[in-house]
XYZ file of C-alpha atoms in Angstrom:
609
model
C -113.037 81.097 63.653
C -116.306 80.905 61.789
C -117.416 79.753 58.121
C -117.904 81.993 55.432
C -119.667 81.902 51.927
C -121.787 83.630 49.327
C -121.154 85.261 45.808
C -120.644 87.835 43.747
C -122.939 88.340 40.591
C -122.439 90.238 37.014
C -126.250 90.023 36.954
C -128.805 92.045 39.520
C -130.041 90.281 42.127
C -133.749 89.394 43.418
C -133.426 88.946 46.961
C -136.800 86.561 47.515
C -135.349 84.413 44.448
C -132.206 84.181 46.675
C -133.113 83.110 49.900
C -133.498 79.772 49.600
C -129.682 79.222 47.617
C -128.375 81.200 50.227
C -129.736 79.260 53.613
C -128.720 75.977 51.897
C -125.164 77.698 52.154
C -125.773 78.467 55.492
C -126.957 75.082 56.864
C -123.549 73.643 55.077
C -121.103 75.602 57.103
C -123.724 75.680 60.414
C -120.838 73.262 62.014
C -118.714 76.136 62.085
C -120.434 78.784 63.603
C -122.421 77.320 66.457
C -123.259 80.974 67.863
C -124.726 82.231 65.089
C -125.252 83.676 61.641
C -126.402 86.345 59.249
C -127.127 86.887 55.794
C -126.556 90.712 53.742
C -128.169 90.408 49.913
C -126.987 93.414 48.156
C -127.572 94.527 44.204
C -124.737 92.397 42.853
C -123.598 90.093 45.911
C -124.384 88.255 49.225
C -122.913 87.779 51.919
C -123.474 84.393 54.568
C -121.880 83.943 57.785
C -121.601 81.265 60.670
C -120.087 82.564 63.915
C -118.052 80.660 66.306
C -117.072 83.419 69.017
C -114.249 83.923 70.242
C -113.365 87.641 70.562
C -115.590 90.103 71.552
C -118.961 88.022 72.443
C -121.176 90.259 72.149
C -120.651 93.008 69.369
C -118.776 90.918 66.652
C -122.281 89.392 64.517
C -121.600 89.645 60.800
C -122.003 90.405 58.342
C -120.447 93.622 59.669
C -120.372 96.936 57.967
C -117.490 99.330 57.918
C -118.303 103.255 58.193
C -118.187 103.790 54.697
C -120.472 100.924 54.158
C -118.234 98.147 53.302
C -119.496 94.603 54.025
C -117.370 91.580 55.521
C -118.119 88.332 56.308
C -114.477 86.814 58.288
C -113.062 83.742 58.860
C -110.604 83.288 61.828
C -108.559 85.830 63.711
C -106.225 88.707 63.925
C -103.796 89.107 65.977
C -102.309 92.537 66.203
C -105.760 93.588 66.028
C -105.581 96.008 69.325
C -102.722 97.795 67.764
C -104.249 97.749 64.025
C -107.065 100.021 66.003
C -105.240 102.167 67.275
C -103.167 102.949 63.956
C -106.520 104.355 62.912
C -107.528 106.946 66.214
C -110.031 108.915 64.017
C -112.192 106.053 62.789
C -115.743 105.258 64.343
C -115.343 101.929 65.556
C -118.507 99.963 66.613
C -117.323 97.398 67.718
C -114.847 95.855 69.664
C -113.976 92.793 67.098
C -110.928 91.975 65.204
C -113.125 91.722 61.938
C -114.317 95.596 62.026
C -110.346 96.308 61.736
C -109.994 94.757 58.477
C -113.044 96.788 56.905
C -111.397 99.849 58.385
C -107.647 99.204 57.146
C -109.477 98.535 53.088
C -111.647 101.664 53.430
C -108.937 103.636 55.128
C -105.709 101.642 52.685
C -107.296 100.266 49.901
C -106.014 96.610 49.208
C -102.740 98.141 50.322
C -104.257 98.002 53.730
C -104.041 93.361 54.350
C -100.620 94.059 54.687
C -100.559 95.154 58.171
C -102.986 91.515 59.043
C -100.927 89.477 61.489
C -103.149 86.258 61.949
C -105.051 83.758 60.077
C -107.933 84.271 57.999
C -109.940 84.590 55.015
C -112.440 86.621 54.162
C -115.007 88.019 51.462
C -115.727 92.021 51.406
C -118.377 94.072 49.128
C -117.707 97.708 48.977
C -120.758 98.108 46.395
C -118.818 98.306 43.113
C -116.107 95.182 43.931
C -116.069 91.844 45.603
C -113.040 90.519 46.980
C -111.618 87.634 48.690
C -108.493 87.141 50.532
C -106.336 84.252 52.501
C -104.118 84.196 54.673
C -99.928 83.948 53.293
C -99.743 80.723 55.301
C -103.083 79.309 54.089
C -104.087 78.552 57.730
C -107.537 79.431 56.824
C -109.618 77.588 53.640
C -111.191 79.781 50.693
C -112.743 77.903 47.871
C -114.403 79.927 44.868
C -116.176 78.560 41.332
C -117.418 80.617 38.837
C -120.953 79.507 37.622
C -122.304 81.351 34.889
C -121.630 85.184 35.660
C -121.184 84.297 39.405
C -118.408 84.353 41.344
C -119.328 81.936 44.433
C -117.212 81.379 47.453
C -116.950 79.523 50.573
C -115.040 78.198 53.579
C -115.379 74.474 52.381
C -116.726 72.792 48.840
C -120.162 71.629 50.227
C -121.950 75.777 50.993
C -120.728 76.160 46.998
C -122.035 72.433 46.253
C -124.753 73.874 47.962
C -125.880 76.659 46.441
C -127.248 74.310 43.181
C -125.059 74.779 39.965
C -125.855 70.897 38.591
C -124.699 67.407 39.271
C -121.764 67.105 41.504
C -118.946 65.525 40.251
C -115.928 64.064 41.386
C -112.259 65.202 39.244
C -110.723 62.251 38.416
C -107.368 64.283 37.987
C -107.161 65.383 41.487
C -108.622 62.177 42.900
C -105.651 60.367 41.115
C -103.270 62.952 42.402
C -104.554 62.903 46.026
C -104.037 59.028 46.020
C -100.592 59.531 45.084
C -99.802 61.813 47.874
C -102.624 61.213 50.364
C -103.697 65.008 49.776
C -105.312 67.134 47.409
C -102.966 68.548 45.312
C -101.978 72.202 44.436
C -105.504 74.622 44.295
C -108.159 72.077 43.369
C -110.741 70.306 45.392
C -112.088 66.760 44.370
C -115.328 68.307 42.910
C -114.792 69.653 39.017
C -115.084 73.619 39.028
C -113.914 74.275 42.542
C -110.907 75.475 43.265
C -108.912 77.091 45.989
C -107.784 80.630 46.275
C -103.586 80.032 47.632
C -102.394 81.350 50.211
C -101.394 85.105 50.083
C -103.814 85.278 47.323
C -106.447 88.617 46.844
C -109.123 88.086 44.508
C -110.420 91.329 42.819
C -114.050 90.788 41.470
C -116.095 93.519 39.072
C -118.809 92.614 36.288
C -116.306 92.754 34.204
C -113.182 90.175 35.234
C -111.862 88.777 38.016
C -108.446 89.697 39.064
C -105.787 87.677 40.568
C -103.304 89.348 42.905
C -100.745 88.221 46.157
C -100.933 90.029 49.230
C -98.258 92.788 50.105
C -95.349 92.071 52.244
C -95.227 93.921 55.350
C -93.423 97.637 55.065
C -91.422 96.256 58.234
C -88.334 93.383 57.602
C -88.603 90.653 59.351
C -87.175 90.470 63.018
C -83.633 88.302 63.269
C -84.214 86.953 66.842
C -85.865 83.438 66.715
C -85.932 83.279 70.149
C -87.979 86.967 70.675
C -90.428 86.129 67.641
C -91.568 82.998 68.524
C -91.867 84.168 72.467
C -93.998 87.099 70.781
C -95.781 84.909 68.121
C -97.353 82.684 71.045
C -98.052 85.484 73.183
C -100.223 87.093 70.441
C -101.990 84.149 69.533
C -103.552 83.754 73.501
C -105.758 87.057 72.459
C -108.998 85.870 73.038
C -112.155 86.189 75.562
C -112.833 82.526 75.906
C -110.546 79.681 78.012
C -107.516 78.055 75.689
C -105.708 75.068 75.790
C -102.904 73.498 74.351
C -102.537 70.042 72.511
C -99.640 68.424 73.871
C -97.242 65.732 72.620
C -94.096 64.498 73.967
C -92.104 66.455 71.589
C -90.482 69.354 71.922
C -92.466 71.867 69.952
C -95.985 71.808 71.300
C -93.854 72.161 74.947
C -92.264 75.238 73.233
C -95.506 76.828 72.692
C -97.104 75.632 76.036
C -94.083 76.824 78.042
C -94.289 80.881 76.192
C -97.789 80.867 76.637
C -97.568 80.110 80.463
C -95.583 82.271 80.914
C -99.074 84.928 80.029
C -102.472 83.258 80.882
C -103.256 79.435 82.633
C -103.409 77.213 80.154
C -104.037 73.285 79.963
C -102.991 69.806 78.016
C -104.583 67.551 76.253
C -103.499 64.380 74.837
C -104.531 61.669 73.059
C -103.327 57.906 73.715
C -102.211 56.934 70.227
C -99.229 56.764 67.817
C -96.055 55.639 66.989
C -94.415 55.565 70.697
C -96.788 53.555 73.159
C -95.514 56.056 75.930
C -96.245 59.616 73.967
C -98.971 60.190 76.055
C -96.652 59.615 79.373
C -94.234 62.028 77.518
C -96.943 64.258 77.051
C -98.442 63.890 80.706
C -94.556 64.172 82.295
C -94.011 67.961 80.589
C -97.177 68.942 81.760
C -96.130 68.158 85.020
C -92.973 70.034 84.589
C -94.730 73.466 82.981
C -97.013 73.171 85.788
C -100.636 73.029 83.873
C -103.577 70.411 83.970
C -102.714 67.033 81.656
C -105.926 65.834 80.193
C -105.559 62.697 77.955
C -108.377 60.295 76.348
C -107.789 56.557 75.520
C -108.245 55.756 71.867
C -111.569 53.841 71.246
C -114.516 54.359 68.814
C -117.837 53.338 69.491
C -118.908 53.211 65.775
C -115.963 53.558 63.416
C -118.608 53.643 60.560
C -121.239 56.311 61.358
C -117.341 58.642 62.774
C -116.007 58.028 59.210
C -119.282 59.195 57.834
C -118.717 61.926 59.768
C -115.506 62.825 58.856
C -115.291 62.753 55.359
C -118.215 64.570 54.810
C -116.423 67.126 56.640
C -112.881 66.635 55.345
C -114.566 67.088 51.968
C -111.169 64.231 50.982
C -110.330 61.111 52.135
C -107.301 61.251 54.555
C -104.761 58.813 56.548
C -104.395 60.513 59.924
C -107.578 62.470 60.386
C -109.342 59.890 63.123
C -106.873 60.882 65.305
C -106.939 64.258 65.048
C -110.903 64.458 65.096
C -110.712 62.400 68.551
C -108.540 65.006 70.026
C -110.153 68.040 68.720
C -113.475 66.207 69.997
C -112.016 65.554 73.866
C -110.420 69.336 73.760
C -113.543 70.912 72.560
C -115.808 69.558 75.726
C -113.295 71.574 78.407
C -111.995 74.907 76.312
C -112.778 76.854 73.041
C -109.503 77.239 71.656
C -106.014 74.848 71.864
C -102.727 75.778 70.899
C -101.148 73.424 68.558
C -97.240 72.877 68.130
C -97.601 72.185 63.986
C -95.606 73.752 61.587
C -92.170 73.559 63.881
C -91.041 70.815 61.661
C -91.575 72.231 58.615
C -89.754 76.196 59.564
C -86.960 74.187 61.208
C -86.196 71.094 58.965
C -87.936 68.799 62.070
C -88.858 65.514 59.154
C -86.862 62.681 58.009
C -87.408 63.588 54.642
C -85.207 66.277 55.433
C -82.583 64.330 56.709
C -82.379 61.898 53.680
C -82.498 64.045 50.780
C -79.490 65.961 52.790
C -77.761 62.468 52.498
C -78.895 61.363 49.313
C -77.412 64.391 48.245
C -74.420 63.700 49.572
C -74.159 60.605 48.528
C -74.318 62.125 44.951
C -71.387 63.443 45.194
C -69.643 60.344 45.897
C -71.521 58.487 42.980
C -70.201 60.288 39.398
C -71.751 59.928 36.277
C -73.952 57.060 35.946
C -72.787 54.935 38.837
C -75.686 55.335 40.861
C -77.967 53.838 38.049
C -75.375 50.929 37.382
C -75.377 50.096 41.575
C -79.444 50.460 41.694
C -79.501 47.807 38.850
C -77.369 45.481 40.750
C -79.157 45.795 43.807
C -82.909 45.598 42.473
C -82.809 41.907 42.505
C -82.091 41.723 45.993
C -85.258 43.687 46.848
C -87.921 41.450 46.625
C -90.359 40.805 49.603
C -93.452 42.872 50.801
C -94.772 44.054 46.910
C -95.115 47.762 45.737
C -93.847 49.682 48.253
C -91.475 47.921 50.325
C -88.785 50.010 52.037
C -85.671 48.066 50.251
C -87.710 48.955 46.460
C -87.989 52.208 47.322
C -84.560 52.789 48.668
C -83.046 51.400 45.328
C -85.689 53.451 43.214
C -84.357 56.430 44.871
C -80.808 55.673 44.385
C -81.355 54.955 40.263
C -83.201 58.653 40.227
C -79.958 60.580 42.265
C -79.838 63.581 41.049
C -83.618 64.080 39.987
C -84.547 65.761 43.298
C -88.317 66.248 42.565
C -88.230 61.857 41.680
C -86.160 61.342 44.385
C -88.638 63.307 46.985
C -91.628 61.914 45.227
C -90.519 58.147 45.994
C -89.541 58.853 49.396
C -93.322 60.005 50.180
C -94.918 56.959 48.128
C -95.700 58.679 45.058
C -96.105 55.818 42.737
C -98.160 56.484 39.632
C -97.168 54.308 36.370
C -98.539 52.568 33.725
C -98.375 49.081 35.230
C -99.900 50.697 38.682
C -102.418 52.475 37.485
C -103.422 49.159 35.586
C -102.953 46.633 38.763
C -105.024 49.106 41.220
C -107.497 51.341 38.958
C -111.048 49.843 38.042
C -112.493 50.961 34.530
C -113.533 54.610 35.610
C -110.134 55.887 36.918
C -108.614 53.821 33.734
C -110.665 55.755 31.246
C -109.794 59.205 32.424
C -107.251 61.569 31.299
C -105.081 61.633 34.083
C -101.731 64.075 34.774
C -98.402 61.900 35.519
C -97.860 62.593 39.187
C -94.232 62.671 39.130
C -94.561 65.477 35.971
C -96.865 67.597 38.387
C -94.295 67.258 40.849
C -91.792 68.214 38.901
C -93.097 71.553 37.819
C -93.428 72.402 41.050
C -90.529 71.117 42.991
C -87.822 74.213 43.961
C -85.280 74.943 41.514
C -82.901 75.169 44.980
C -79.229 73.677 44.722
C -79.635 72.274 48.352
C -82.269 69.574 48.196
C -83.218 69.842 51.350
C -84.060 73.094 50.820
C -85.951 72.322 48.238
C -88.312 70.283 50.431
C -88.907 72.683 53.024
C -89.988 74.495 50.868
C -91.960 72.517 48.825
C -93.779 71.279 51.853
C -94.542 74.249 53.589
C -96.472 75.260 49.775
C -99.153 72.182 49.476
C -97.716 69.445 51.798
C -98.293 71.431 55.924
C -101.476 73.674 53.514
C -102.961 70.841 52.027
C -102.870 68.085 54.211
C -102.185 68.915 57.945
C -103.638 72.378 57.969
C -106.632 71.403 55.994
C -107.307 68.341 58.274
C -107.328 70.176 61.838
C -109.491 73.001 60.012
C -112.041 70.774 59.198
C -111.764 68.413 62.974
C -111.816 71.060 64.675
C -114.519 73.022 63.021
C -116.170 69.727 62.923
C -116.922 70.120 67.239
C -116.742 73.709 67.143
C -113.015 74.602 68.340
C -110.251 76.900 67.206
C -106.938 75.506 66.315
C -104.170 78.153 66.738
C -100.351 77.678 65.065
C -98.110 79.789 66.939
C -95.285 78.805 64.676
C -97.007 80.024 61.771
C -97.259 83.184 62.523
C -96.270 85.558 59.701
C -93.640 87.734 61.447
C -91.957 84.231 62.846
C -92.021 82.764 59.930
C -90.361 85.818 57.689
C -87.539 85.509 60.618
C -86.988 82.070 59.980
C -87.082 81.725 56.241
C -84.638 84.343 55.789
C -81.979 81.801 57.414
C -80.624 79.432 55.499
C -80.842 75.658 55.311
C -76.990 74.988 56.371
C -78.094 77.849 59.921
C -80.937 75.722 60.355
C -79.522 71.999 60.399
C -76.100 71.909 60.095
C -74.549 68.626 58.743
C -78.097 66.974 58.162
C -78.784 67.584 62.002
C -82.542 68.075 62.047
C -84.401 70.985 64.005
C -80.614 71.695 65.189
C -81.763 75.838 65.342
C -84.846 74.935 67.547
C -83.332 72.613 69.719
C -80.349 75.392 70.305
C -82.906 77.659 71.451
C -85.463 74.874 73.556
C -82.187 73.999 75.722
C -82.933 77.781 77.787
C -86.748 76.826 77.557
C -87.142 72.986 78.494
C -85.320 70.289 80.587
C -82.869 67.287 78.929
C -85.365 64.920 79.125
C -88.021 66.882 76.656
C -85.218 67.873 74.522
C -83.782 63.991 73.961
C -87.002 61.930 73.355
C -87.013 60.151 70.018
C -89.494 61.901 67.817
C -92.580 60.211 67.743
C -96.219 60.955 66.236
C -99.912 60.256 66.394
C -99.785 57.645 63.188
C -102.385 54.312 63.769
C -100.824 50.844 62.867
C -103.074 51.017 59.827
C -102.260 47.047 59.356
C -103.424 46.755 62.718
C -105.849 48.625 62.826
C -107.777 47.772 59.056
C -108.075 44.322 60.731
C -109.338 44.961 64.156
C -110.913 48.606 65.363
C -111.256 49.980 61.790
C -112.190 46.319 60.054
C -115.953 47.820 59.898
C -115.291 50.196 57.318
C -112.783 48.667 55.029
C -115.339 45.104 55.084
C -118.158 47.824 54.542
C -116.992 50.165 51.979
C -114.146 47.932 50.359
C -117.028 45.122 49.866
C -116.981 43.758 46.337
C -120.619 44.875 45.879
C -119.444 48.359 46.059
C -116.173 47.793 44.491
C -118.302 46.975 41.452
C -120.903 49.366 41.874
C -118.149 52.537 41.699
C -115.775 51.518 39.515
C -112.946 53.321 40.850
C -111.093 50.515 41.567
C -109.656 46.972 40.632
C -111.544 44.555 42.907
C -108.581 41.783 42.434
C -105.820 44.414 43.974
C -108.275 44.559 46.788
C -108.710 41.052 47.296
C -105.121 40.165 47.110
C -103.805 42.867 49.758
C -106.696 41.862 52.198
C -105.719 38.166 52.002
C -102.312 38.208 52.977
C -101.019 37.605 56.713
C -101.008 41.018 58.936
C -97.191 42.257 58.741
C -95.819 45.902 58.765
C -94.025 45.609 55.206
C -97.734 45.931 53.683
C -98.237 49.256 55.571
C -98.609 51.436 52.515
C -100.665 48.962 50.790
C -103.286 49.588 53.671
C -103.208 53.149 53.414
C -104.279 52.898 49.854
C -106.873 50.928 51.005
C -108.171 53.105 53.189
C -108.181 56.086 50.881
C -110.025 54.148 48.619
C -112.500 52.941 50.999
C -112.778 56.764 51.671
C -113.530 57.748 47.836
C -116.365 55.186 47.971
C -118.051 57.011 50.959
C -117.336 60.522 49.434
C -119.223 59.675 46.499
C -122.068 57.908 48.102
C -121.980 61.180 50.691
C -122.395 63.767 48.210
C -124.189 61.847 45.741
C -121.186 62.312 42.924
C -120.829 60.872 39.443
């Protein structure tokens, strides 16, 4: 796991006029490779890497050059690299690193060659006529790109492109308005205008003269039909490494999934954090460590300086987010005792783990008892009962979602909080966000939601696109880059996940029972009492919490001086949600709030109009 970046360029290059755009790339990403770095300047590209090493200590510095004299600079790890090397008997290896196996499958393959990569990554090769970039099908790893003029630049995260010096930064209103609507950014963007994201499975094919978007090719093999064998394999390939690993562990039952496979093939240990939804998750967590046998470490939640951490993290989050102080304490805590964890995420989304799951399975079948317009004429009788806790109170929302049956990508977009409108926009935007051109949420949602017939199908795999990329994969990339640690996903490993998605919904969770397929399969792994805890999380009482441990920030950046200064907002909204009692039923409210007091210190951070 390191940090990548550099460009590509239609005009010739001057090496001493490039040094100094290219270590100001450098020091960006220097978070993510702690043990080093290295710079390549050739006619028409360069090439900057920050190492954070993990396999092969010693001989894997990059850039690295292939035999032929291709040029890589790598981001994260693969796999099946051992057996990738010995596909190719005849080739003079160097080195003993997963990221010489990649140069050697293009120069041996062509582009044909990725499709044999079992891991995560992304990564930027020059083979002297062509640059190209590639991420991983999952999107585990981050690739941003711009193109500046005639240059092609590229990076691990925004700030090495921000970095290199194309203008004034500036903050996309569009995406900002999106990512408030569903706490992420949205699709391929970034917040900053011009920077984009390459998706996941993407290859990007650079000359002079274009720049050509392709997908990765599927594997020649089909994908196993054991669930069982491929996720037992899955977690045993993901322990390659020549550094100590951990695992993060939760009560639940898919992080003990992973911890009990990989057991089974190296010593491993727990960590834990003391936070979330169930007081006891950390008991839960500390009680199946017991049973697998390993070392329970857990940390209590408390923050000497909530202001200078958030500083911290959105800087490197590049977004503002809900959940990511609890994620950088525990990548933080892991990252003092091992190099790598093992993390259980992405079980919910391959085996329909969510509630959202669950609901749109029963909205859907309460469609079917609600013909023709009935559901709109029973929403209109039951709106009046619904007043209470303002925007987004749970009995609103319920009846919203009832008037929209059968609008799936509505329906799904009210359950998560989406909530753009007119009369919203105008009761929580300040004059900047108002004067923007801004998309309709629920329209972008819409051309993107599945066209599946089973709804809950739908948002699997809607999810699994932007919701587990954009959100929860982004945010432990960037915590646990942010202390120098790998963050491993087990159940997003490309052969497991092939297995899985060829299943369908109705194999998966029969009769709206959720994770039914993985819980079939824990019962020969783990013991009752794992398999019937309620599930549970690592979410903060944001009421709670915006009026005692994390008060600091929203009185500093939700102040009315700044209010005013940045225009983003309407100071009045502010002042109204802030002076009401502390209850649950304004829960969402405060989540707004704290993504906005986030876009204040983004802006201020990186100096954005």
């Amino acid at each position: 796991m390191c940090g990548l970046s550099g460009f590509f360029s239609a005009t010739l290059l001057e090496p001493p006029a490039e040094t100094a755009r290219l270590d100001r790339m450098r020091a960006a990403l220097a978070h993510r490779g702690p043990d080093g770095s290295g710079v390549e300047i050739f006619d028409r590209a360069a090439l900057v890497h920050n190492r954070l090493a993990i396999i092969d200590l010693a001989g894997g510095h990059q850039p690295l050059f292939g035999a032929a004299g291709t040029c890589i600079v790598f981001n994260g790890e693969i796999y099946n690299y051992r057996e990738l090397r010995a596909r190719l008997p005849d080739y003079p290896f160097r080195t003993y690193s997963d990221t010489e196996v990649i140069v050697a499958l293009y120069e041996r393959e062509g582009l044909a060659g990725f499709r044999h990569l079992r891991g995560m990554y992304a990564f930027a090769l020059w083979d002297g006529q062509r640059g190209i970039l590639a991420r991983d099908p999952a999107g585990i790893k981050p690739l941003f790109y711009a193109v500046q003029g005639d240059q092609l630049l590229f990076a691990s995260e925004a700030k090495a492109i921000l970095a290199h010096g194309g203008g004034p930064v500036r903050l996309d209103p569009a995406a900002l308005h999106l990512m408030l609507n569903f706490r992420y950014v949205a699709g391929d963007a970034s917040l900053f205008a011009g920077i984009v994201q390459a998706p996941p499975g993407a290859v990007l094919v650079w000359t002079p003269e274009r720049l050509e978007h392709l997908t990765l090719a599927e594997p020649d093999a089909a994908p196993p039909d054991d669930i069982d064998a491929a996720l037992s394999a899955a977690v045993q390939r993901h322990l390659v490494a020549d550094v100590p690993l951990g695992c993060y562990l939760s009560g639940g039952i898919d992080s003990a999934l992973v911890a009990r496979h990989a057991c089974r093939h190296t010593q491993i240990e727990g960590f834990t954090l003391e936070v979330g939804d169930d007081p006891r998750e950390a008991d839960h967590a500390a009680e199946t460590a017991r049973w697998l046998g390993i070392p329970d470490h857990r940390q209590a939640f408390a923050i000497a300086d909530p202001v200078a951490l958030h500083r911290s993290l959105v800087w490197h989050l590049e977004t503002p987010k809900v959940n990511a102080l609890q994620g950088a304490m525990l990548a933080e805590f892991t990252a003092r005792q091992v190099k790598v964890a093992l993390s259980g995420l992405g079980g919910d989304e391959l085996f329909y783990g969510y509630n959202a799951h669950r609901i749109l399975w029963l909205a859907q079948q309460a469609r079917r008892l609600l013909p023709g317009p009935s559901n709109r004429w029973l929403a209109a009788l039951l709106r009046p009962l619904t007043g209470g806790d303002g925007v987004w109170s749970e009995p609103r929302r319920a009846v919203a979602m009832l008037a929209a049956l059968s609008d799936w990508a509505r329906v799904y977009g009210i359950l998560r909080n989406v909530w753009d409108s007119l009369p919203l926009r105008r009761l929580i935007y300040g004059e900047r966000m108002l004067d923007a051109t801004l998309p309709d949420a629920f329209n972008w949602l819409e051309q993107r939601f599945p066209a599946e017939p089973d709804v809950a199908t739908a948002v699997a795999r809607f999810e699994f696109r932007h919701k587990l990329v954009n959100d929860l994969l982004w945010q432990d990339d960037r915590v646990s880059m942010r202390v120098g640690l790998e963050v491993r996903v087990p159940f997003l490993d490309q052969e497991l996940t092939r297995c899985v998605q060829q299943q369908s919904r109705r194999a998966l969770m029969p009769g709206g029972r959720k994770k039914y397929r993985l819980k079939a399969l824990a019962r020969a792994e783990l013991p009752e009492f794992i398999l019937h805890r309620p599930k549970s999380g690592f979410q903060l009482d944001i009421v709670v919490a915006a009026h005692g441990v994390l008060k600091p920030v929203f009185d500093e950046y939700l102040s009315e001086e700044r209010l005013y200064h940045h225009r983003l907002f309407n100071p009045g909204f502010v002042r109204a949600i802030r002076a009401q009692p502390v209850h649950k039923g304004l829960r969402w409210h405060y989540f707004l709030l704290y993504l906005m007091a986030q876009c204040h210190l983004l802006r201020e951070i990186f100096d954005a109009d």
